[in-house]
XYZ file of C-alpha atoms in Angstrom:
618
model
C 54.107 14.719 -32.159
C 57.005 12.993 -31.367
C 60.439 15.123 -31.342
C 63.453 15.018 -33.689
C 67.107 16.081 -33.014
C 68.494 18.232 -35.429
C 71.790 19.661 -35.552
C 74.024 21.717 -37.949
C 77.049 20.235 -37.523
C 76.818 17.245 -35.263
C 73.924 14.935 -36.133
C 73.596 13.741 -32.649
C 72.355 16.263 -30.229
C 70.160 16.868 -27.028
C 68.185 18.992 -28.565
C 64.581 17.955 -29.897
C 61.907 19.547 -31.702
C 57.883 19.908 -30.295
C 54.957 21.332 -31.267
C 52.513 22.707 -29.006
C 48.687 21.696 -28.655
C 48.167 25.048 -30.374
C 50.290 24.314 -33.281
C 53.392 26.101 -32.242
C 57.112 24.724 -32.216
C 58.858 24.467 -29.083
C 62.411 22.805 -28.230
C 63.500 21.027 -25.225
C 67.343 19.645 -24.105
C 67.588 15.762 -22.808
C 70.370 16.532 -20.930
C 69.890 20.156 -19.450
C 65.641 19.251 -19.495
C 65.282 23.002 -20.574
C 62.677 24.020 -22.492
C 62.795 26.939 -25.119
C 60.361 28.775 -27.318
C 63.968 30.020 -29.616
C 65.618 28.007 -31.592
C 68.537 26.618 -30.612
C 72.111 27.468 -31.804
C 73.100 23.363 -32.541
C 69.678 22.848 -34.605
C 70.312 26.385 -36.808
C 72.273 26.354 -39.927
C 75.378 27.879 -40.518
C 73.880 30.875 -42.602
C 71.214 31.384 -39.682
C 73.758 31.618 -37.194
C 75.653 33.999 -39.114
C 72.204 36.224 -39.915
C 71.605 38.983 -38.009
C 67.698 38.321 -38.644
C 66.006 36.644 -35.994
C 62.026 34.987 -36.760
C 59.565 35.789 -34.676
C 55.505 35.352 -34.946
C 52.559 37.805 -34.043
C 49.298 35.902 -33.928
C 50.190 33.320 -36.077
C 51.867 35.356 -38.640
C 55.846 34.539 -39.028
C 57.849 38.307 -39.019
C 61.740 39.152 -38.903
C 63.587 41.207 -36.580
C 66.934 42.646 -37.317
C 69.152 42.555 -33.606
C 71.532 45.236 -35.342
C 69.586 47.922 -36.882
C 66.507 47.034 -34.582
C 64.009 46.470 -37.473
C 61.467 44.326 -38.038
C 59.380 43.220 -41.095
C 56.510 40.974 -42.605
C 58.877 39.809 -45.911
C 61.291 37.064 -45.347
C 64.705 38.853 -46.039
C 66.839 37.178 -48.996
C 70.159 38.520 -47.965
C 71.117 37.453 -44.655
C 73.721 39.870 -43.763
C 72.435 43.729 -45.599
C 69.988 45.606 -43.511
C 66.552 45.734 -44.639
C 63.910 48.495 -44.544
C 61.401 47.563 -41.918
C 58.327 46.764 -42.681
C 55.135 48.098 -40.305
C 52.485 45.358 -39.086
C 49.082 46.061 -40.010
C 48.149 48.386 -37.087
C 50.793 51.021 -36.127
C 54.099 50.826 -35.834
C 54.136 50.308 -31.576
C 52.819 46.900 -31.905
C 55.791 45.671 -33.610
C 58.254 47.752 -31.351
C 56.294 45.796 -28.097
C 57.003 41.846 -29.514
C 59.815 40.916 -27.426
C 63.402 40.255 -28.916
C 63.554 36.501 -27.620
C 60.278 35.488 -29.146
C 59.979 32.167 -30.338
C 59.837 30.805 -34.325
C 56.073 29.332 -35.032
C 57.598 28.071 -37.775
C 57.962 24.637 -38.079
C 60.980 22.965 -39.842
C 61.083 19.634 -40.479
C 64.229 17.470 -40.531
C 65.117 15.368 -42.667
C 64.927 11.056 -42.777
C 68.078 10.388 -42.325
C 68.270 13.141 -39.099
C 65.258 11.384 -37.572
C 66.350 8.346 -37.751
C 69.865 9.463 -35.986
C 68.040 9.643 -33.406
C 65.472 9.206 -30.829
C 63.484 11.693 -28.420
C 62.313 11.008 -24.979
C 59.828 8.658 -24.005
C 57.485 11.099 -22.623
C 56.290 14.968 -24.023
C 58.313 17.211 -22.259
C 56.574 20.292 -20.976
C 55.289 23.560 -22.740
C 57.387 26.505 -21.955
C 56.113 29.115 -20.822
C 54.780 31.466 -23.263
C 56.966 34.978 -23.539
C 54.497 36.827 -26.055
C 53.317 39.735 -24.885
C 49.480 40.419 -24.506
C 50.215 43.831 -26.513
C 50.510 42.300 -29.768
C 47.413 40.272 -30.035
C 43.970 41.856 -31.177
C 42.816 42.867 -27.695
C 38.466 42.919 -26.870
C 37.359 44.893 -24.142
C 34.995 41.375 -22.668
C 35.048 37.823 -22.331
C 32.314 37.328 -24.803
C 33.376 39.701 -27.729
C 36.125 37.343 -27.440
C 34.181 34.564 -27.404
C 32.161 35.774 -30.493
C 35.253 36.158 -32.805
C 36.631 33.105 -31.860
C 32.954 31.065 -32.479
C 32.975 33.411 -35.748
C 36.466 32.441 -36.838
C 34.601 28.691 -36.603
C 31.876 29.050 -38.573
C 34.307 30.492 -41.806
C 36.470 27.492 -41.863
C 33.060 25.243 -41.670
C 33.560 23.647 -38.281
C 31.036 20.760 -38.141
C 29.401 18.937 -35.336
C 31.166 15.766 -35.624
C 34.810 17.644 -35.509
C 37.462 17.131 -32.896
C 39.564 19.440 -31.549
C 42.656 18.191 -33.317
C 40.735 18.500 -36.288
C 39.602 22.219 -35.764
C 43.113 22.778 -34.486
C 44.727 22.020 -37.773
C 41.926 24.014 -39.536
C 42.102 27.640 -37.613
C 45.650 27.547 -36.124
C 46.993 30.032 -38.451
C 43.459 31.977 -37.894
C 44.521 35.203 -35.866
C 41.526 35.350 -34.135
C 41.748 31.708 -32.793
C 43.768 33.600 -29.782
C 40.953 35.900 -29.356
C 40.914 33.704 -26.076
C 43.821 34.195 -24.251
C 43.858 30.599 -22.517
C 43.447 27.403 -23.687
C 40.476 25.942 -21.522
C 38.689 28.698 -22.688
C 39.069 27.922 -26.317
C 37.973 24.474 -25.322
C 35.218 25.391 -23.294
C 34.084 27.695 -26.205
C 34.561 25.243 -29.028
C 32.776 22.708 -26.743
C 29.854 24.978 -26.528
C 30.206 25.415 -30.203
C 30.412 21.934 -31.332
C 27.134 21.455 -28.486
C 25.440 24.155 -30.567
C 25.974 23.075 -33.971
C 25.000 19.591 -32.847
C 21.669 20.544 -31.564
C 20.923 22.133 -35.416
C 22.105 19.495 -37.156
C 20.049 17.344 -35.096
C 16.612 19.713 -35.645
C 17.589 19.463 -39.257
C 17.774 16.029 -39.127
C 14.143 15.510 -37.610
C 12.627 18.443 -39.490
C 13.960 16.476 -42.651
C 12.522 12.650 -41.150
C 8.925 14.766 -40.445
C 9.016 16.141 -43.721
C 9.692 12.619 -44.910
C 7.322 11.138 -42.571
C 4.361 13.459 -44.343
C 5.251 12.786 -47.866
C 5.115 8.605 -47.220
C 2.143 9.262 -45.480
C 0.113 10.782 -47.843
C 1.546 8.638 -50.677
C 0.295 5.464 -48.374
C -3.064 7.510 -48.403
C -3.179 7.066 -52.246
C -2.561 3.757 -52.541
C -5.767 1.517 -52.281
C -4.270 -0.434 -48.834
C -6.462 -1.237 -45.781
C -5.488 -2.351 -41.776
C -4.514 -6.041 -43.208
C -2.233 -4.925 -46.236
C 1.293 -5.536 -45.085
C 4.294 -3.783 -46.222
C 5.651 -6.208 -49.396
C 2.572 -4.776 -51.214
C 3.173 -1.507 -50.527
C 6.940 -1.718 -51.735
C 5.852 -3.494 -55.016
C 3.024 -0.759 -55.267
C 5.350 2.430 -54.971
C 8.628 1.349 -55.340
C 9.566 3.869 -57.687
C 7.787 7.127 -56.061
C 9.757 9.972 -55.180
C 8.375 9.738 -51.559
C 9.073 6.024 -51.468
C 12.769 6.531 -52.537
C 13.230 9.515 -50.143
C 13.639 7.553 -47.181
C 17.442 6.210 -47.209
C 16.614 2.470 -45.743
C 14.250 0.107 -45.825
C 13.913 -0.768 -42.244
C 13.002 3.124 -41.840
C 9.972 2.545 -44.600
C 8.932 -0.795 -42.453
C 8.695 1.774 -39.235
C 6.852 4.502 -41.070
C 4.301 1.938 -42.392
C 3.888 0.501 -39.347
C 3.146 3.610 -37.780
C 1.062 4.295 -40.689
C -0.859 1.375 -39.810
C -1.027 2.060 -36.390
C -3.197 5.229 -36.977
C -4.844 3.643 -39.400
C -5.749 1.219 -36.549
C -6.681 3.842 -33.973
C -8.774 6.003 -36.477
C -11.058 3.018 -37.758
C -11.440 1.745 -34.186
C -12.434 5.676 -32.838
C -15.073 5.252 -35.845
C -16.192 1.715 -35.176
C -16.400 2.668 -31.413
C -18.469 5.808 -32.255
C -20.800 3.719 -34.740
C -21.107 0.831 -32.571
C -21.911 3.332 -29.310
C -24.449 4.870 -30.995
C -26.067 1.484 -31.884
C -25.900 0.676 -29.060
C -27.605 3.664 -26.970
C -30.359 3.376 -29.826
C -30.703 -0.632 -28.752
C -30.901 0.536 -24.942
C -33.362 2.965 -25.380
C -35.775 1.035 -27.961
C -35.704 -1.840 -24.992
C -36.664 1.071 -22.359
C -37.864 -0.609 -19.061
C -37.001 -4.437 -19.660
C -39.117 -7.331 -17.374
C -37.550 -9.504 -15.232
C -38.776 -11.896 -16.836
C -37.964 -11.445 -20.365
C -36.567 -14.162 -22.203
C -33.171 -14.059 -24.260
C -35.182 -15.284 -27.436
C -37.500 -12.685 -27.562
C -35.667 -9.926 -26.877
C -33.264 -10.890 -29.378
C -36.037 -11.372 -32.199
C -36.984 -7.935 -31.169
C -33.693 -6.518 -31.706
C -33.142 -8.095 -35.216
C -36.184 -6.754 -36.431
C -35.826 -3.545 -35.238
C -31.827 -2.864 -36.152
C -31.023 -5.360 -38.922
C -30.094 -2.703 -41.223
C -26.964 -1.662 -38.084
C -25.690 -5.353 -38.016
C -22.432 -5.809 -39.048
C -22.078 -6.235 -43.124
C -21.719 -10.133 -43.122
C -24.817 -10.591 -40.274
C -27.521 -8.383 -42.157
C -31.030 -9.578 -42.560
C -31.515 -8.486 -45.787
C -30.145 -10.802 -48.282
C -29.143 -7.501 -50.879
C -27.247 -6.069 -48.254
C -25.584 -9.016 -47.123
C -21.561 -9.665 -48.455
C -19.359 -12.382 -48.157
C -16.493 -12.623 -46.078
C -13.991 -13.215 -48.806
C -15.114 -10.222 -50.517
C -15.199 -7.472 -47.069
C -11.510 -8.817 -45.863
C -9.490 -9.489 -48.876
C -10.965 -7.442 -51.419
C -9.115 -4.416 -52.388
C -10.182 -1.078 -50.277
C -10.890 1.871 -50.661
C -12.675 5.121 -49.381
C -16.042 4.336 -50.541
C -15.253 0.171 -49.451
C -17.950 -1.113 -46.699
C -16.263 -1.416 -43.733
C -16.529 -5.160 -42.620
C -15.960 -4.586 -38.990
C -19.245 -1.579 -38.491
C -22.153 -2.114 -36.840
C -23.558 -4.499 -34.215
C -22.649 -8.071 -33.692
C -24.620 -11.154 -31.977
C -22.582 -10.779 -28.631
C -23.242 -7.137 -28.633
C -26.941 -7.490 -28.947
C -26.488 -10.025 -26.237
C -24.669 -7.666 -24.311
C -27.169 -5.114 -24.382
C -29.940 -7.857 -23.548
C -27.539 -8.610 -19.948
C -27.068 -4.805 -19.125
C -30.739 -4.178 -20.047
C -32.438 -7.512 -17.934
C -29.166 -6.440 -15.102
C -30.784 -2.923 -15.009
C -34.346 -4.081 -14.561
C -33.058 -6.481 -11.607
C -31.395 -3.510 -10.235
C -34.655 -1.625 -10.126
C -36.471 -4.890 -8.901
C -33.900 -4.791 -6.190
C -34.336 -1.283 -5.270
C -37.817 -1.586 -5.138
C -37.885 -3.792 -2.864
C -35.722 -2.544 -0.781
C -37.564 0.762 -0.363
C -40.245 -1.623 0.874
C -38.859 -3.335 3.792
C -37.293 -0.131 4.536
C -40.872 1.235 4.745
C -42.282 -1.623 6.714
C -38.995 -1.553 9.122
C -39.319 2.372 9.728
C -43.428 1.709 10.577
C -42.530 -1.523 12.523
C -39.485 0.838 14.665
C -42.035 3.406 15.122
C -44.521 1.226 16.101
C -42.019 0.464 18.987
C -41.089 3.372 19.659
C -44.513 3.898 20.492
C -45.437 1.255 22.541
C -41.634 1.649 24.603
C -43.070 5.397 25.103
C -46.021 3.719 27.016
C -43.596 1.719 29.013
C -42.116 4.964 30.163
C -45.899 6.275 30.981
C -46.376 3.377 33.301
C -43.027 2.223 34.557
C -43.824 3.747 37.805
C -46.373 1.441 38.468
C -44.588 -1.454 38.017
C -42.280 -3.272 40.467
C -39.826 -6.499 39.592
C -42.190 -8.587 40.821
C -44.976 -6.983 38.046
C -46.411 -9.660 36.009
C -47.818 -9.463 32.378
C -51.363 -10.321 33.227
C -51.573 -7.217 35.698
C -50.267 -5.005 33.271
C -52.175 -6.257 29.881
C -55.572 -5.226 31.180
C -54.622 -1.702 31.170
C -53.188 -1.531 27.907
C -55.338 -4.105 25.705
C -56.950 -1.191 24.008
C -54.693 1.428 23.442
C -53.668 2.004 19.705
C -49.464 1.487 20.315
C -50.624 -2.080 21.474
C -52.429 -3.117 19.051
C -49.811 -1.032 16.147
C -47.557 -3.434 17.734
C -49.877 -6.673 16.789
C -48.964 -9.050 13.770
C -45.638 -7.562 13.447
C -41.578 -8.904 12.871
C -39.224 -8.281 15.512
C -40.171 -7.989 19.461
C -43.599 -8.555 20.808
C -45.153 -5.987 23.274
C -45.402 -9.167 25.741
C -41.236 -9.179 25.287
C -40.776 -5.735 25.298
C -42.318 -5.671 28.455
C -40.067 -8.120 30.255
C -37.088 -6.154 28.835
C -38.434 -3.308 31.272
C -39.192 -5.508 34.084
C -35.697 -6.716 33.814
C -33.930 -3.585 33.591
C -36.023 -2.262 36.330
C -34.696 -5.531 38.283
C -31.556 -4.498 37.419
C -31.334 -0.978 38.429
C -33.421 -2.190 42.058
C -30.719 -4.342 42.363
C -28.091 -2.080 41.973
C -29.402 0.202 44.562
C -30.246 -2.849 47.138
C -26.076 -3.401 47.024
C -25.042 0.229 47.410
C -27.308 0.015 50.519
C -26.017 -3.314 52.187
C -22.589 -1.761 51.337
C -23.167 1.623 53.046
C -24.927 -0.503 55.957
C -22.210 -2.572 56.697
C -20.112 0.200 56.481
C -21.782 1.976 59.019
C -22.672 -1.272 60.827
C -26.242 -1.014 60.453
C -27.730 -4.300 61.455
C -31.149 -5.336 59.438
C -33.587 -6.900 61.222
C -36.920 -8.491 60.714
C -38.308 -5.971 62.751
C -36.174 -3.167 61.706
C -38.794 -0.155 60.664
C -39.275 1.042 57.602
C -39.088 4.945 58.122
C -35.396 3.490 60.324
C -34.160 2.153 56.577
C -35.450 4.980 54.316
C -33.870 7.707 56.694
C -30.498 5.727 56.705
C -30.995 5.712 52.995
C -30.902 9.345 52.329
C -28.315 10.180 54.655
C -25.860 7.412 52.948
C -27.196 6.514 49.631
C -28.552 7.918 46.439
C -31.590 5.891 46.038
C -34.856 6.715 44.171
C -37.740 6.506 47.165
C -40.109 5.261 44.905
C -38.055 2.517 45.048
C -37.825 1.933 48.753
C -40.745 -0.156 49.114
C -39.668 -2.786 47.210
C -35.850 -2.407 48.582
C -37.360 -2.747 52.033
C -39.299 -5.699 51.320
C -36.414 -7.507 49.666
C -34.122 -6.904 53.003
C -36.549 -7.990 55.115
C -37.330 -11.041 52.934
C -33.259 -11.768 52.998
C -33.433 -11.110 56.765
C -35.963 -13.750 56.700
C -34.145 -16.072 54.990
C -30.859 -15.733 56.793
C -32.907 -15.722 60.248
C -34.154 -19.612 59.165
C -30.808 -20.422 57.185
C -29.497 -20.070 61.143
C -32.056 -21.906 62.984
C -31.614 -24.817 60.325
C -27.811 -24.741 60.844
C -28.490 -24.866 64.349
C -31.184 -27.761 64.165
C -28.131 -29.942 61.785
C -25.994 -29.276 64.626
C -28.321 -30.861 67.235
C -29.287 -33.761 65.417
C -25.802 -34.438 64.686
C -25.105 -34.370 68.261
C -28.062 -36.973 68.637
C -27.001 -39.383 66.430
C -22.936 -38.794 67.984
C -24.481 -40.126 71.514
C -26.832 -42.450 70.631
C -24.129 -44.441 68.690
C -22.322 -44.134 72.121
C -24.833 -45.904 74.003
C -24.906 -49.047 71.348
C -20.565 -49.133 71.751
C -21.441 -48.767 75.539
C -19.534 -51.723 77.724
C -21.121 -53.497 79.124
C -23.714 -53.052 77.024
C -27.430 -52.110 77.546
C -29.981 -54.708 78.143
C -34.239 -54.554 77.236
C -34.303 -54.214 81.171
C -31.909 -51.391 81.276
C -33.200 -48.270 83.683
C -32.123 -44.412 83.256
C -31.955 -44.132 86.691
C -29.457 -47.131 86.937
C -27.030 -46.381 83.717
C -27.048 -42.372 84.240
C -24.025 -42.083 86.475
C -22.061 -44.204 83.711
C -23.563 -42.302 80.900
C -23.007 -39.062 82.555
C -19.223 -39.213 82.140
C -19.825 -39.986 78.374
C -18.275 -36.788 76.296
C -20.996 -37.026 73.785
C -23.848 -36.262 77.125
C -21.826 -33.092 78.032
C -22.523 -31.645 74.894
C -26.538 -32.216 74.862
C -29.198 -31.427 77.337
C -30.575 -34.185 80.250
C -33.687 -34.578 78.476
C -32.531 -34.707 75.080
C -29.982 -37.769 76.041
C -33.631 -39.512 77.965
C -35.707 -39.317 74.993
C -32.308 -41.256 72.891
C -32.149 -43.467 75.635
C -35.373 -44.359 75.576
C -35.566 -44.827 71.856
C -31.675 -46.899 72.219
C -33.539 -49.310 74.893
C -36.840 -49.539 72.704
C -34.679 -50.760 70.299
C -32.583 -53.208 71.888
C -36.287 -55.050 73.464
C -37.344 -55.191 69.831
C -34.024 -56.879 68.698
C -34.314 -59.120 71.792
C -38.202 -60.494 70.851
C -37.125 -61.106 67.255
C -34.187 -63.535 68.066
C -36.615 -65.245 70.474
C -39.006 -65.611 67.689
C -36.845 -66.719 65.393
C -34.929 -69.486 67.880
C -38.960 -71.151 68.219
C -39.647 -71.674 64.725
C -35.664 -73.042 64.117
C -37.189 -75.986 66.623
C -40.252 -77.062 64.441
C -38.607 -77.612 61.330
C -36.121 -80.595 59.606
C -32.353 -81.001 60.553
C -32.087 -79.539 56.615
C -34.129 -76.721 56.641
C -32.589 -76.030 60.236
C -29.439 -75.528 58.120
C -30.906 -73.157 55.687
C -33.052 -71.749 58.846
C -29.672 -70.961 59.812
C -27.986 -69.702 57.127
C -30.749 -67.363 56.450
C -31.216 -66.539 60.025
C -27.361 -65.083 60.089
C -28.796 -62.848 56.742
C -31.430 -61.745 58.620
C -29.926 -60.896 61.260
C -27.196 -58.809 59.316
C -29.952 -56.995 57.870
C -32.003 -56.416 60.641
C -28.679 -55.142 62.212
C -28.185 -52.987 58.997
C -31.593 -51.606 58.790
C -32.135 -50.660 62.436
C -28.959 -48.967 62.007
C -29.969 -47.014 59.039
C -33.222 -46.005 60.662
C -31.942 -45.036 63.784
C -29.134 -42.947 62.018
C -31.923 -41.248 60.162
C -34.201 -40.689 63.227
C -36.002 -37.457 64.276
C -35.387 -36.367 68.194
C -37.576 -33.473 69.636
């Protein structure tokens, strides 16, 4: 509220007139910035200032105190200046001796026009003084919530309502005494908020009680009204436009919601009954076909079907030509309760359905049979194994890595896990038996290493010769090694002994010949070089200082010697063969004599050189 000056004398003063957020009138100075709950002397009138009777107000309720005579009363006093008999507050007389002498006027005077327009009150509210009444002359409770109870009681007489503001209330109770039942503001607020929350939360559950109620009576008008799940709403409106449960409901787009939801149940509740129908149908279908072939045929089945549950097809499929109705007549006639429902019973796809769930089923169990069947035939064929492995076992001691097949079948050819094993999928007895060969390899093998390791370890040398009762004692000392096993262990060391022993003397016999070939290819670079009539005795203080004799043994280097001059008298006889029969033919064919002599030659030359490279000495 925005303030006005008012002044007795002087229209133009500092002082300006308030009211508080509970309704009372305060006054506040623009120059001093003092605020005051009494009225000012320069805003009273000249008869007020010369009254002795000063206004006060006790919850809400204006009173007059006399500052000579000390009295106070409830009746405004007519003549200013002649003491009046006081006049007790309802109560006792101490609660009107206890309201302070400077208590502020609650009541409100306004100024005139012309004094408002004089002139103009700050920009901003000023502040609420602080309040001066005494708690003594209010209606004291003895808790918080009494308090709260009188003051949410005090609402509900004036009619507070959900959608009030607190301005609103304020203007409504102020005057109320027991709107200061609550000593401090918030707590008013905080009370009339939970009030207002309250009363909301009714008139909301009224509201929805009222729309349910609503929502039943459309609903079982709709019932009444010969409408099915393809009527739309236009009908409806033309069809109870003037019922009392049709004009209940304040707006049409709230009737369009309700019928829609109308329609939606509608929905649901004939498809739960279709669904229930057609499931039963169905099950009865399913059971009549019981155990279907595989091979059953679409066309027969369904023939089967029809004949048996032509009277469950749908309305507009039945067989019988009495029972049969049109399509116009099941969707766009008008319905009713006792109206054929067009959508009940079976259809062609669901008797087709039934046909692939019934010939699926049947696979299934086609499946499953057969199944069980080469499960049957794999556990006989694994036992049959079994079996025959478990005679393995029986004779595994017998056997050695180098046991063969045809030692072992004669022994077994008539025993029953052989011939189990005959004609059957998966490994043959002959295979199986190679398995065990193998892994018996395998584990001989194993303990042949761990025995050549321990032995060089403890630099036992193998020999050819080495005894046997020598090997098996180092065996036990150093090895973990079965002693059925020995034999064969044995055997295979002395066998690699063997081996190694001529792997050596063939090294060494490489060596030699290499040596050989080394001196003899000496002898042909020799210079001068050896003639057919060349003697050992002669050339063996040359050749003697040869490196390539050092290396070799005297008779050794002879026997090349011999071979080198063998070959040189055998070179020498060919060229004097060859020179004769140049002699005997024509000056031509001497040329070509010639040319091929030179090939020859280079051949000859070539080929004794290859064969004596690849000779044999000793």
């Amino acid at each position: 509220m925005n303030g006005t000056a008012l002044g007795g004398q002087d229209p133009v003063t500092a002082w300006v007139e308030y009211t508080s957020p509970d309704g009372r009138a305060y006054f506040y100075n623009r120059d001093t910035k003092v605020t005051t709950w009494e009225k000012p002397d320069e805003l009273k009138t000249q008869q007020e200032r010369d009254s002795v009777w000063k206004e006060y107000a006790k919850d809400g309720r204006p009173y007059w105190y006399n500052t000579q005579t000390k009295q106070s009363t409830w009746t405004r006093p007519d003549v200013p200046n002649q003491p009046i008999k006081p006049l007790e507050a309802p109560g006792s007389r101490m609660d009107l001796d206890r309201v302070p002498s400077r208590q502020p006027s609650m009541q409100r005077r306004e100024p005139s026009r012309s004094r408002r327009s004089a002139s103009r009150g700050p920009r901003s509210r000023p502040p609420v003084p602080a309040t001066t009444l005494d708690s003594r002359s209010r209606h004291e409770y003895k808790t918080i919530e009494e308090a709260e109870q009188a003051f949410t009681s005090m609402l509900k007489r004036h009619n507070v309502r959900g959608d009030w503001s607190w301005e609103k209330m304020l203007r409504a109770v102020v005057n109320d005494p027991d709107y200061r039942a609550l000593k401090t503001l918030p707590e008013r607020k905080n009370a009339f908020q939970r009030y207002i929350t309250a009363v909301r939360e009714t008139e909301l559950e009224q509201h929805r009680e009222e729309q349910r109620k609503q929502r039943t009576e459309f609903f079982a008008l709709l019932d009444t009204l010969p409408i099915s799940e393809y009527t739309r709403f236009p009908k409806v409106k033309h069809l109870a436009h003037e019922h009392k449960a049709f004009c209940a409901i304040p707006s049409n787009k709230e009737r369009v919601e309700l019928f829609d939801a109308y329609v939606d149940e509608l929905l649901e509740k004939l498809g739960g009954e279709r669904r229930r129908v057609r499931a039963q149908c169905v099950r009865d279908a399913t059971e009549y076909l019981g155990a279907l072939s595989i091979s059953a045929k679409w066309t027969d089945v369904k023939d089967k079907l029809l004949e048996k549950f032509g009277d469950q097809m749908m309305p507009i499929l039945h067989l019988n030509p009495e029972k049969r109705m049109p399509m116009d007549i099941l969707y766009f006639g008008v319905r009713d309760k006792d109206t054929v429902d067009p959508e009940s019973g079976l259809s062609m796809l669901d008797l087709l359905d039934i046909y692939e769930h019934a010939i699926t089923d049947a696979e299934r169990l086609e499946s499953d049979r057969r199944k069980h069947e080469k499960d049957k035939v794999y556990r006989q064929q694994r036992q049959a194994r079994d079996a025959f492995r478990q005679l393995l076992n029986e004779h595994v001691k017998e056997f050695t890595p180098s046991t063969t097949w045809s030692e072992f079948y004669p022994q077994i050819k008539h025993h029953t896990a052989y011939t189990e094993m005959l004609g059957q999928s998966g490994s043959t007895p002959q295979e199986m038996f190679w398995d065990a060969i193998e892994e018996l390899s395998d584990e001989m093998y194993n303990e042949r290493k761990q025995l050549e390791s321990a032995m060089r370890s403890h630099n036992f040398h193998m020999h050819v010769d080495t005894a046997f009762d020598k090997v098996c004692e180092f065996a036990q000392s150093h090895c973990k090694i079965d002693a059925k096993h020995m034999d064969y262990i044995y055997e295979q060391l002395v066998i690699k002994c063997k081996r190694r022993e001529e792997e050596d003397d063939e090294r060494k016999q490489r060596h030699k010949r290499r040596l050989l070939d080394t001196f003899k290819y000496a002898l042909y670079d020799l210079c001068p070089e050896l003639t057919p009539d060349s003697k050992w005795d002669t050339e063996c203080a040359r050749i003697s200082r040869m490196a390539e004799y050092k290396a070799l043994d005297e008779n050794a280097c002879r026997e090349v010697f011999d071979q080198v001059i063998e070959r040189t008298k055998e070179r020498a006889e060919r060229k004097r063969r060859d020179s004769g029969s140049k002699r005997e033919r024509s000056p031509d064919a001497g040329a070509a004599d010639k040319r091929s002599k030179h090939g020859v030659d280079k051949c000859e030359d070539r080929g004794s050189s290859d064969l004596e490279e690849g000779e044999m000495v000793g």
